Amino acid sequence: MIDPNAIDSDCCRSSLDKKKVYTSKFNELFLSNDVPKNITVFDTTLRDGEQTPGVALTCDDKIRIAKALDELGVNVIEVGFPASSQGEKDAAKAIMNLGLNSKVCGLARSVKSDIDAVADCGLNYVHTFIATSDSHLKYKLKMTQDEVLERAVSAVEYAKSRGLEVEFSCEDATRTSLEFLKKMHIAVQEAGVNRINVPDTVGTISPIAMEYLIRELKTVTKVPISVHCHDDFGMAVANTLSAVRGGAEQIHATINGMGERAGNASLEEAVLALMAFYNAETTINTKMIGPTCKLVSRLFGYPIPANKAIVGKNAFAHESGIHVHGVLNDPSTYEAFGPELVGVERNIVLGKHSGTHSIKEKLNEYGVVLDDERIAQVVDKIKDLADSGKEIDDAELVALASHFAEQHESKHINLDEFAVFTGVKTTPTAVVTLDINGEKRTGTSIGIGPVDAAINAIKTVMGNVFRLEEYCLNAITGGSDSLCEVMVKISKDGKGKAVSVGKGVGSDIVQTSVDATMEALDRLYSRLE
């Protein structure tokens, strides 16, 4: 153990800095020498993950996910429960025939027919199980401990006789008495099991208790111990890490933490945490995590929550001006690791917390350069829009920047007040007050719509000395909350001479139309002076 006083002041960087992982050095104080350094990953997305309510994958879906998992680098892919249906058998056979680098495993109860179903699909790895907790024995199996032990041993021996690699689970292990659990482990070891899994079937154990349990089981278990954690209390990943700290050499996990009820341990979270906190090695190609999570999300029909660790769209999103400034100078300031490590991208979000640095950086990506005054105008506009609940995307930012870049300096005519009234069985009516060289004038008019009424009201104030030659409206991104871009072309006295163009960008069509008209009018007035 490291002396706490030896920890230097640079606590945000670790020996993993070359991998762009910036963890606290205080983690090193609690590294244990008996933590396994190489952890195998047993992925059960296609079995336990598919048991997510409402999910039913086709054979083609399973094949696509299996290929992705193989490319991701998992050691074992649990493809399903072959005895449950012909579709499960077909998928298992198809995946086995892909010639993947990952081992392909099938689930089986401790029943010969289930084990036969796995073997008959051509699989060479079986995960067999039987419940061992008192509640399961009493209310589900209606069997004694001796009967369950005999069934488990028979299943392992039969699976071995069929040439299968065998992983055995005591279902609901974390609610099974330690004495009986140890007895089960000893018995299946003697039957030739290759590894033993410890499932926290209902997610009811705490991390410190999980470490204790695994350490106790290691006293009698000589084959590798695996662990399978559910997330009912939000502890699946924490319990997985604690199990490894206690000596578990294999973890069960699912992509995006999919699974029954609250799901399973999230593979992406568990793998990154093992690497960051324990310096443990896996065969996972971390750069494939992002693409794999997106594929599973799409095929499962379950969107990845925005605030999901590792791969959520907000995981590497920064809005606060201070945070953006720091991240742009050095990612370690506000990121635990670089997004490129897991195959995703950093996202500078534009909103009311955005500052000049983030706006400049985003505009630079599109080759847009503005002076400080124009940048300040863009920032103010973005904050105003954000306060109204509007999120600004890149296309809208560029449109705003272009709008401010094109604005002219002269301001002879300014909009002082504006209101429009419209509705069902109501004639659209607008009232505007303009400031013309310091003199305020008010006018009212109607129109066939609110935009028409507003422009007519401006005409009234100006004495109908201009004519609208052209009006063009575009939604910048196409969404219902998209910023709109309006272009108006007006001429003096409607004679087509002395034409002036104005543009506006905003979230409200009527207001933006008025802004564009006012800009065109001011330019026209300035030109005619």
Coordinates of C-alpha atoms in Angstrom, one line a residue, residues 6-522:
A6 CA 3.5 10.2 -1.2
I7 CA 0.6 11.3 -3.3
D8 CA 1.6 14.5 -5.0
S9 CA -0.6 17.5 -5.7
D10 CA -1.4 16.4 -9.3
C11 CA -4.2 14.1 -8.3
C12 CA -6.1 14.3 -11.6
R13 CA -3.5 12.2 -13.6
S14 CA -2.4 8.6 -13.2
S15 CA -0.1 6.2 -14.9
L16 CA -2.9 5.7 -17.4
D17 CA -2.4 9.2 -18.8
K18 CA -1.0 7.8 -22.0
K19 CA -4.4 6.2 -22.6
K20 CA -6.1 9.6 -21.8
V21 CA -7.5 8.3 -18.6
Y22 CA -7.3 10.9 -15.8
T23 CA -8.2 9.3 -12.5
S24 CA -7.5 10.2 -8.9
K25 CA -4.2 9.0 -7.6
F26 CA -5.9 8.2 -4.3
N27 CA -7.2 5.0 -6.1
E28 CA -3.6 3.7 -5.9
L29 CA -3.8 3.7 -2.1
F30 CA -6.3 0.9 -2.3
L31 CA -4.9 -1.3 -5.0
S32 CA -4.7 -4.9 -3.8
N33 CA -1.9 -7.2 -4.9
D34 CA -4.3 -10.1 -5.2
V35 CA -6.7 -8.3 -7.7
P36 CA -6.5 -10.3 -10.9
K37 CA -4.7 -8.3 -13.6
N38 CA -6.4 -10.1 -16.5
I39 CA -10.1 -10.2 -16.5
T40 CA -12.2 -12.1 -19.0
V41 CA -15.5 -10.7 -20.2
F42 CA -18.6 -12.9 -20.6
D43 CA -21.1 -10.9 -22.5
T44 CA -24.8 -11.9 -22.0
T45 CA -26.4 -9.2 -24.1
L46 CA -28.0 -11.8 -26.4
R47 CA -29.4 -13.8 -23.5
D48 CA -30.0 -11.8 -20.3
G49 CA -30.0 -8.6 -22.2
E50 CA -32.7 -9.8 -24.5
Q51 CA -34.8 -10.5 -21.5
T52 CA -35.3 -6.8 -21.2
P53 CA -39.1 -6.2 -21.2
G54 CA -40.4 -5.6 -24.8
V55 CA -37.2 -6.8 -26.6
A56 CA -37.4 -9.6 -29.1
L57 CA -34.5 -10.0 -31.4
T58 CA -34.7 -11.7 -34.8
C59 CA -32.0 -14.2 -35.9
D60 CA -30.5 -11.5 -38.1
D61 CA -30.4 -9.0 -35.2
K62 CA -28.6 -11.5 -33.1
I63 CA -26.0 -12.2 -35.8
R64 CA -25.3 -8.5 -36.3
I65 CA -24.8 -8.0 -32.5
A66 CA -22.7 -11.2 -32.2
K67 CA -20.4 -9.9 -35.0
A68 CA -20.1 -6.6 -33.2
L69 CA -19.4 -8.2 -29.9
D70 CA -16.7 -10.3 -31.5
E71 CA -15.1 -7.2 -33.0
L72 CA -15.4 -5.5 -29.6
G73 CA -13.2 -8.3 -28.2
V74 CA -15.4 -10.1 -25.6
N75 CA -14.1 -13.5 -24.6
V76 CA -17.5 -15.3 -24.4
I77 CA -20.8 -14.5 -26.1
E78 CA -23.8 -16.1 -24.4
V79 CA -26.1 -16.3 -27.4
G80 CA -29.3 -17.4 -25.7
F81 CA -31.3 -20.3 -24.2
P82 CA -31.4 -22.9 -27.0
A83 CA -33.9 -25.2 -25.2
S84 CA -36.5 -22.4 -25.1
S85 CA -37.5 -22.2 -28.8
Q86 CA -36.5 -23.2 -32.3
G87 CA -35.7 -19.6 -33.0
E88 CA -33.1 -19.7 -30.2
K89 CA -31.6 -22.9 -31.7
D90 CA -31.4 -21.4 -35.2
A91 CA -29.7 -18.2 -33.9
A92 CA -27.2 -20.2 -31.8
K93 CA -26.3 -22.4 -34.8
A94 CA -26.0 -19.4 -37.1
I95 CA -23.7 -17.6 -34.7
M96 CA -21.6 -20.6 -34.1
N97 CA -21.1 -21.0 -37.8
L98 CA -19.7 -17.5 -38.1
G99 CA -16.3 -18.7 -36.9
L100 CA -15.9 -15.9 -34.4
N101 CA -12.9 -15.5 -32.2
S102 CA -15.1 -15.2 -29.1
K103 CA -16.3 -18.4 -27.5
V104 CA -20.0 -19.1 -28.1
C105 CA -22.1 -20.2 -25.1
G106 CA -25.6 -21.4 -24.5
L107 CA -27.7 -21.3 -21.3
A108 CA -29.1 -24.5 -19.9
R109 CA -31.0 -25.5 -16.8
S110 CA -29.5 -28.4 -14.9
V111 CA -31.5 -30.7 -17.1
K112 CA -30.1 -33.1 -19.7
S113 CA -32.5 -32.0 -22.4
D114 CA -31.4 -28.4 -22.0
I115 CA -27.7 -29.4 -22.2
D116 CA -28.5 -31.5 -25.3
A117 CA -30.1 -28.5 -26.9
V118 CA -26.8 -26.6 -26.4
A119 CA -24.6 -29.4 -27.7
D120 CA -26.8 -30.2 -30.6
C121 CA -26.5 -26.6 -31.8
G122 CA -22.8 -27.2 -32.2
L123 CA -21.8 -25.0 -29.3
N124 CA -18.9 -26.1 -27.1
Y125 CA -19.6 -24.0 -24.1
V126 CA -22.6 -24.3 -21.7
H127 CA -23.7 -22.1 -18.8
T128 CA -25.8 -24.3 -16.6
F129 CA -27.6 -23.3 -13.4
I130 CA -29.9 -24.2 -10.6
A131 CA -31.3 -22.0 -7.8
T132 CA -29.9 -22.5 -4.3
S133 CA -31.4 -19.8 -2.0
D134 CA -33.9 -20.9 0.6
S135 CA -36.7 -18.8 -1.0
H136 CA -36.1 -20.4 -4.5
L137 CA -35.9 -23.9 -3.0
K138 CA -39.1 -23.4 -1.1
Y139 CA -41.3 -21.4 -3.5
K140 CA -39.9 -22.2 -7.0
L141 CA -38.1 -25.6 -7.1
K142 CA -39.8 -27.2 -4.1
M143 CA -36.6 -29.2 -3.6
T144 CA -34.2 -29.8 -0.7
Q145 CA -30.6 -28.7 -0.7
D146 CA -29.4 -32.3 -1.2
E147 CA -31.7 -32.7 -4.2
V148 CA -30.4 -29.5 -5.8
L149 CA -26.8 -30.5 -5.1
E150 CA -27.3 -33.8 -6.8
R151 CA -29.0 -32.2 -9.8
A152 CA -26.2 -29.7 -10.2
V153 CA -23.5 -32.4 -10.1
S154 CA -25.4 -34.6 -12.5
A155 CA -25.7 -31.7 -14.9
V156 CA -22.0 -30.8 -14.8
E157 CA -21.0 -34.4 -15.3
Y158 CA -23.4 -34.9 -18.2
A159 CA -22.3 -31.7 -19.9
K160 CA -18.6 -32.7 -19.6
S161 CA -19.5 -36.2 -21.1
R162 CA -20.8 -34.3 -24.1
G163 CA -17.5 -32.5 -24.5
L164 CA -18.7 -29.1 -23.3
E165 CA -16.8 -26.5 -21.4
V166 CA -18.9 -25.9 -18.4
E167 CA -19.7 -22.8 -16.3
F168 CA -22.0 -23.3 -13.4
S169 CA -24.2 -20.9 -11.5
C170 CA -25.9 -21.1 -8.1
E171 CA -28.9 -18.9 -9.0
D172 CA -29.6 -16.3 -6.3
A173 CA -26.2 -17.1 -4.8
T174 CA -26.0 -13.8 -2.8
R175 CA -29.1 -14.9 -0.8
T176 CA -27.8 -18.4 -0.3
S177 CA -26.2 -19.5 3.0
L178 CA -22.5 -19.3 2.8
E179 CA -22.1 -22.9 4.1
F180 CA -24.4 -24.3 1.4
L181 CA -22.8 -22.2 -1.3
K182 CA -19.3 -23.5 -0.4
K183 CA -20.7 -27.0 -0.4
M184 CA -22.1 -26.5 -3.9
H185 CA -18.8 -25.1 -5.2
I186 CA -16.9 -28.0 -3.9
A187 CA -19.3 -30.5 -5.4
V188 CA -19.4 -29.1 -8.9
Q189 CA -15.6 -28.7 -8.9
E190 CA -15.3 -32.4 -8.1
A191 CA -17.7 -33.0 -11.1
G192 CA -15.2 -31.3 -13.4
V193 CA -16.7 -27.8 -13.8
N194 CA -14.4 -25.3 -15.6
R195 CA -15.5 -22.1 -13.8
I196 CA -18.2 -21.1 -11.3
N197 CA -20.4 -18.1 -11.6
V198 CA -21.7 -16.2 -8.6
P199 CA -25.0 -14.4 -9.6
D200 CA -26.5 -11.5 -7.6
T201 CA -29.8 -12.5 -9.3
V202 CA -32.0 -9.8 -7.7
G203 CA -29.2 -7.2 -7.2
T204 CA -29.5 -7.3 -3.4
I205 CA -25.9 -7.4 -2.2
S206 CA -23.7 -4.4 -1.3
P207 CA -20.2 -3.9 -2.8
I208 CA -18.4 -4.5 0.5
A209 CA -20.4 -7.7 1.1
M210 CA -19.7 -8.9 -2.4
E211 CA -16.0 -8.6 -1.9
Y212 CA -16.3 -10.5 1.4
L213 CA -18.4 -13.3 -0.3
I214 CA -16.0 -13.8 -3.2
R215 CA -13.0 -13.9 -0.8
E216 CA -14.8 -16.5 1.3
L217 CA -15.7 -18.6 -1.8
K218 CA -12.1 -18.4 -3.0
T219 CA -11.0 -20.4 0.1
V220 CA -12.8 -23.5 -1.4
T221 CA -13.0 -22.7 -5.1
K222 CA -10.0 -23.6 -7.1
V223 CA -11.4 -22.9 -10.6
P224 CA -11.9 -19.4 -11.8
I225 CA -14.8 -17.5 -10.2
S226 CA -17.1 -15.4 -12.4
V227 CA -19.7 -12.9 -11.2
H228 CA -23.1 -11.8 -12.6
C229 CA -24.6 -8.7 -11.1
H230 CA -28.1 -7.1 -11.5
D231 CA -28.8 -3.4 -11.0
D232 CA -31.9 -3.4 -8.9
F233 CA -30.2 -1.0 -6.4
G234 CA -28.0 0.6 -9.0
M235 CA -25.0 -1.4 -7.7
A236 CA -24.3 -3.8 -10.6
V237 CA -21.0 -2.2 -11.8
A238 CA -19.9 -1.5 -8.2
N239 CA -20.6 -5.0 -7.2
T240 CA -18.8 -6.3 -10.2
L241 CA -15.7 -4.3 -9.3
S242 CA -15.9 -5.5 -5.7
A243 CA -16.1 -9.1 -6.9
V244 CA -12.9 -8.6 -8.9
R245 CA -11.2 -7.0 -5.9
G246 CA -12.2 -10.1 -4.0
G247 CA -10.6 -12.4 -6.6
A248 CA -13.2 -12.9 -9.4
E249 CA -11.4 -13.5 -12.7
Q250 CA -14.4 -13.1 -15.1
I251 CA -17.3 -10.7 -15.2
H252 CA -20.7 -11.1 -16.8
A253 CA -22.0 -7.9 -18.4
T254 CA -24.4 -6.6 -21.1
I255 CA -24.0 -3.7 -23.6
N256 CA -25.8 -0.6 -22.2
G257 CA -26.6 -2.6 -19.0
M258 CA -29.6 -4.2 -20.7
G259 CA -31.5 -6.9 -18.9
E260 CA -34.4 -7.9 -16.7
R261 CA -35.9 -5.3 -14.4
A262 CA -33.2 -2.6 -13.9
G263 CA -30.7 -4.5 -16.0
N264 CA -27.3 -6.0 -15.6
A265 CA -23.8 -4.6 -15.1
S266 CA -23.0 -2.3 -18.0
L267 CA -20.1 -3.8 -20.0
E268 CA -18.8 -0.4 -21.0
E269 CA -18.8 1.0 -17.5
A270 CA -17.3 -2.1 -15.9
V271 CA -14.5 -2.5 -18.4
L272 CA -13.5 1.2 -18.2
A273 CA -13.6 1.1 -14.4
L274 CA -11.5 -2.0 -14.2
M275 CA -8.9 -0.3 -16.4
A276 CA -9.0 3.0 -14.6
F277 CA -9.2 1.9 -11.0
Y278 CA -7.5 -1.5 -11.0
N279 CA -5.1 -1.1 -13.9
A280 CA -6.7 -4.4 -15.0
E281 CA -6.4 -5.7 -18.6
T282 CA -9.2 -7.1 -20.8
T283 CA -9.3 -8.0 -24.4
I284 CA -11.9 -5.3 -25.1
N285 CA -11.1 -2.9 -28.0
T286 CA -12.4 0.2 -26.2
K287 CA -12.6 2.2 -29.4
M288 CA -15.4 -0.1 -30.5
I289 CA -17.5 0.5 -27.4
G290 CA -19.4 3.6 -28.7
P291 CA -20.4 2.0 -32.1
T292 CA -21.4 -1.3 -30.4
C293 CA -23.6 0.5 -27.8
K294 CA -25.3 2.5 -30.6
L295 CA -26.0 -0.7 -32.6
V296 CA -27.5 -2.5 -29.6
S297 CA -29.6 0.5 -28.7
R298 CA -31.0 0.6 -32.2
L299 CA -31.7 -3.1 -32.5
F300 CA -33.2 -3.3 -29.0
G301 CA -35.3 -0.2 -29.5
Y302 CA -34.1 1.3 -26.3
P303 CA -32.5 4.8 -26.6
I304 CA -29.3 5.4 -24.7
P305 CA -30.1 7.9 -21.9
A306 CA -28.4 11.2 -22.5
N307 CA -26.7 11.1 -19.1
K308 CA -25.6 7.4 -19.5
A309 CA -22.0 7.1 -18.3
I310 CA -19.4 6.4 -21.0
V311 CA -21.7 6.6 -24.1
G312 CA -24.6 8.9 -23.4
K313 CA -24.7 12.0 -25.6
N314 CA -23.9 14.2 -22.5
A315 CA -21.0 12.1 -21.4
F316 CA -18.6 14.3 -23.2
A317 CA -20.8 17.4 -23.7
H318 CA -19.7 20.7 -22.2
E319 CA -21.8 23.9 -22.1
S320 CA -20.4 26.0 -19.2
G321 CA -17.9 28.5 -20.5
I322 CA -15.4 27.7 -17.7
H323 CA -15.6 24.0 -18.5
V324 CA -15.3 24.5 -22.2
H325 CA -12.3 26.7 -21.8
G326 CA -10.6 24.2 -19.6
V327 CA -11.3 21.1 -21.8
L328 CA -10.1 22.9 -24.9
N329 CA -6.8 23.6 -23.2
D330 CA -6.5 20.2 -21.6
P331 CA -9.2 17.5 -21.5
S332 CA -8.1 16.3 -18.1
T333 CA -9.6 19.5 -16.5
Y334 CA -13.2 18.3 -16.9
E335 CA -13.1 14.8 -18.3
A336 CA -12.2 11.5 -16.7
F337 CA -10.9 10.2 -20.0
G338 CA -10.8 11.2 -23.6
P339 CA -13.9 10.4 -25.7
E340 CA -11.7 8.9 -28.5
L341 CA -10.8 6.1 -26.0
V342 CA -14.4 4.7 -26.4
G343 CA -15.0 5.7 -30.0
V344 CA -17.3 8.7 -29.4
E345 CA -16.8 12.4 -29.9
R346 CA -16.7 15.5 -27.6
N347 CA -19.6 17.8 -28.0
I348 CA -19.5 21.5 -27.2
V349 CA -23.1 22.4 -26.4
L350 CA -24.4 25.9 -27.0
G351 CA -26.7 27.2 -24.4
K352 CA -27.1 29.9 -21.7
H353 CA -23.9 28.7 -19.9
S354 CA -21.8 29.1 -23.1
G355 CA -19.0 31.5 -23.2
T356 CA -16.9 33.3 -25.8
H357 CA -14.3 30.5 -26.0
S358 CA -16.8 27.8 -26.8
I359 CA -18.6 29.9 -29.5
K360 CA -15.3 30.8 -31.1
E361 CA -14.1 27.2 -31.1
K362 CA -17.3 25.9 -32.6
L363 CA -17.3 28.6 -35.3
N364 CA -13.7 27.9 -36.1
E365 CA -14.7 24.4 -37.0
Y366 CA -16.7 25.8 -39.8
G367 CA -14.2 28.4 -40.9
V368 CA -16.3 31.3 -39.5
V369 CA -14.2 34.1 -38.0
L370 CA -15.9 37.1 -36.3
D371 CA -14.5 40.0 -34.4
D372 CA -15.0 40.3 -30.6
E373 CA -18.0 42.6 -31.0
R374 CA -19.8 40.2 -33.3
I375 CA -18.9 37.2 -31.1
A376 CA -20.4 39.0 -28.1
Q377 CA -23.6 39.6 -30.1
V378 CA -23.8 35.9 -31.1
V379 CA -23.2 34.9 -27.4
D380 CA -26.0 37.2 -26.2
K381 CA -28.4 35.9 -28.8
I382 CA -27.7 32.3 -27.9
K383 CA -28.2 33.0 -24.2
D384 CA -31.6 34.7 -25.0
L385 CA -32.7 31.7 -27.1
A386 CA -31.5 29.3 -24.4
D387 CA -33.5 31.1 -21.7
S388 CA -36.6 30.4 -23.7
G389 CA -35.8 26.7 -23.8
K390 CA -34.3 26.6 -27.3
E391 CA -31.2 24.4 -28.0
I392 CA -28.9 25.7 -30.7
D393 CA -27.3 23.2 -33.1
D394 CA -24.3 23.8 -35.3
A395 CA -26.3 24.8 -38.4
E396 CA -28.2 27.4 -36.5
L397 CA -25.0 28.8 -34.9
V398 CA -23.5 29.3 -38.3
A399 CA -26.7 31.0 -39.5
L400 CA -26.7 33.3 -36.5
A401 CA -23.0 34.1 -37.0
S402 CA -23.5 34.9 -40.7
H403 CA -26.5 37.1 -39.8
F404 CA -24.5 39.2 -37.4
A405 CA -21.5 39.3 -39.7
E406 CA -23.7 40.9 -42.4
Q407 CA -25.3 43.5 -40.2
H408 CA -24.5 47.1 -41.1
E409 CA -23.6 49.7 -38.5
S410 CA -26.1 52.5 -39.4
K411 CA -29.3 52.6 -37.3
H412 CA -31.6 55.3 -38.4
I413 CA -34.8 53.3 -37.8
N414 CA -35.2 51.1 -34.8
L415 CA -38.1 48.9 -33.6
D416 CA -39.3 50.3 -30.3
E417 CA -42.5 48.2 -29.6
F418 CA -44.3 45.5 -31.4
A419 CA -47.4 43.3 -30.8
V420 CA -49.5 41.1 -33.0
F421 CA -52.9 39.6 -32.3
T422 CA -54.2 36.5 -34.1
G423 CA -56.3 33.4 -33.6
V424 CA -59.3 31.5 -34.8
K425 CA -62.0 33.8 -36.2
T426 CA -59.8 36.8 -35.4
T427 CA -58.4 39.1 -38.0
P428 CA -54.6 39.3 -37.6
T429 CA -53.8 42.8 -36.3
A430 CA -50.4 44.3 -35.5
V431 CA -49.2 47.4 -33.7
V432 CA -45.7 48.7 -34.1
T433 CA -43.8 51.7 -32.7
L434 CA -40.7 52.8 -34.6
D435 CA -38.0 55.2 -33.5
I436 CA -37.0 57.2 -36.6
N437 CA -34.0 59.4 -35.8
G438 CA -35.2 59.8 -32.3
E439 CA -38.9 60.4 -33.2
K440 CA -41.3 57.7 -32.1
R441 CA -44.2 56.8 -34.4
T442 CA -46.9 54.2 -33.9
G443 CA -49.0 52.4 -36.5
T444 CA -51.7 49.7 -36.7
S445 CA -52.8 47.5 -39.5
I446 CA -54.4 44.1 -40.4
G447 CA -53.3 41.4 -42.7
I448 CA -54.1 37.9 -44.0
G449 CA -51.7 36.6 -41.4
P450 CA -49.6 37.8 -38.5
V451 CA -46.5 38.4 -40.7
D452 CA -48.5 40.3 -43.3
A453 CA -50.2 42.4 -40.6
A454 CA -46.8 43.2 -39.0
I455 CA -45.3 44.3 -42.3
N456 CA -48.4 46.3 -43.1
A457 CA -48.2 48.1 -39.8
I458 CA -44.6 49.1 -40.5
K459 CA -45.7 50.4 -43.9
T460 CA -48.3 52.5 -42.2
V461 CA -45.8 54.1 -39.8
M462 CA -43.5 54.8 -42.8
G463 CA -46.3 56.3 -44.8
N464 CA -46.5 53.4 -47.3
V465 CA -43.3 54.6 -49.0
F466 CA -41.9 51.1 -49.6
R467 CA -43.1 47.9 -51.2
L468 CA -42.3 44.3 -50.3
E469 CA -40.8 42.8 -53.4
E470 CA -39.9 39.4 -52.1
Y471 CA -40.3 37.4 -48.9
C472 CA -38.4 34.1 -48.2
L473 CA -38.7 31.9 -45.1
N474 CA -36.5 28.8 -44.3
A475 CA -36.3 26.5 -41.3
I476 CA -32.6 26.0 -40.8
T477 CA -32.6 22.5 -39.5
G478 CA -36.2 21.3 -40.2
G479 CA -37.3 20.6 -36.6
S480 CA -40.5 22.1 -35.1
D481 CA -38.3 24.2 -32.8
S482 CA -35.8 25.1 -35.5
L483 CA -34.5 28.6 -35.9
C484 CA -35.9 30.2 -39.0
E485 CA -34.2 32.4 -41.5
V486 CA -36.1 35.2 -43.2
M487 CA -35.1 37.3 -46.2
V488 CA -37.1 40.3 -47.3
K489 CA -36.5 42.5 -50.3
I490 CA -38.1 45.9 -50.4
S491 CA -38.1 48.8 -52.8
K492 CA -38.8 52.6 -52.6
D493 CA -42.3 53.5 -53.7
G494 CA -42.8 50.1 -55.3
K495 CA -41.0 51.1 -58.5
G496 CA -38.3 48.4 -58.2
K497 CA -35.6 51.0 -57.8
A498 CA -33.4 51.4 -54.8
V499 CA -33.9 47.8 -53.7
S500 CA -32.8 46.8 -50.2
V501 CA -32.4 43.4 -48.6
G502 CA -32.7 42.4 -45.0
K503 CA -32.2 39.1 -43.2
G504 CA -33.2 37.8 -39.8
V505 CA -32.5 34.7 -37.8
G506 CA -34.6 33.7 -34.8
S507 CA -37.0 31.2 -33.2
D508 CA -40.2 33.2 -33.8
I509 CA -41.3 33.5 -37.4
V510 CA -43.2 36.8 -36.9
Q511 CA -40.5 38.5 -34.8
T512 CA -37.8 37.3 -37.2
S513 CA -39.8 38.6 -40.2
V514 CA -40.2 42.0 -38.5
D515 CA -36.4 42.0 -37.7
A516 CA -35.6 41.3 -41.4
T517 CA -38.0 44.0 -42.6
M518 CA -36.5 46.5 -40.2
E519 CA -33.0 45.8 -41.4
A520 CA -34.0 46.2 -45.0
L521 CA -35.9 49.4 -44.2
D522 CA -33.0 50.9 -42.3

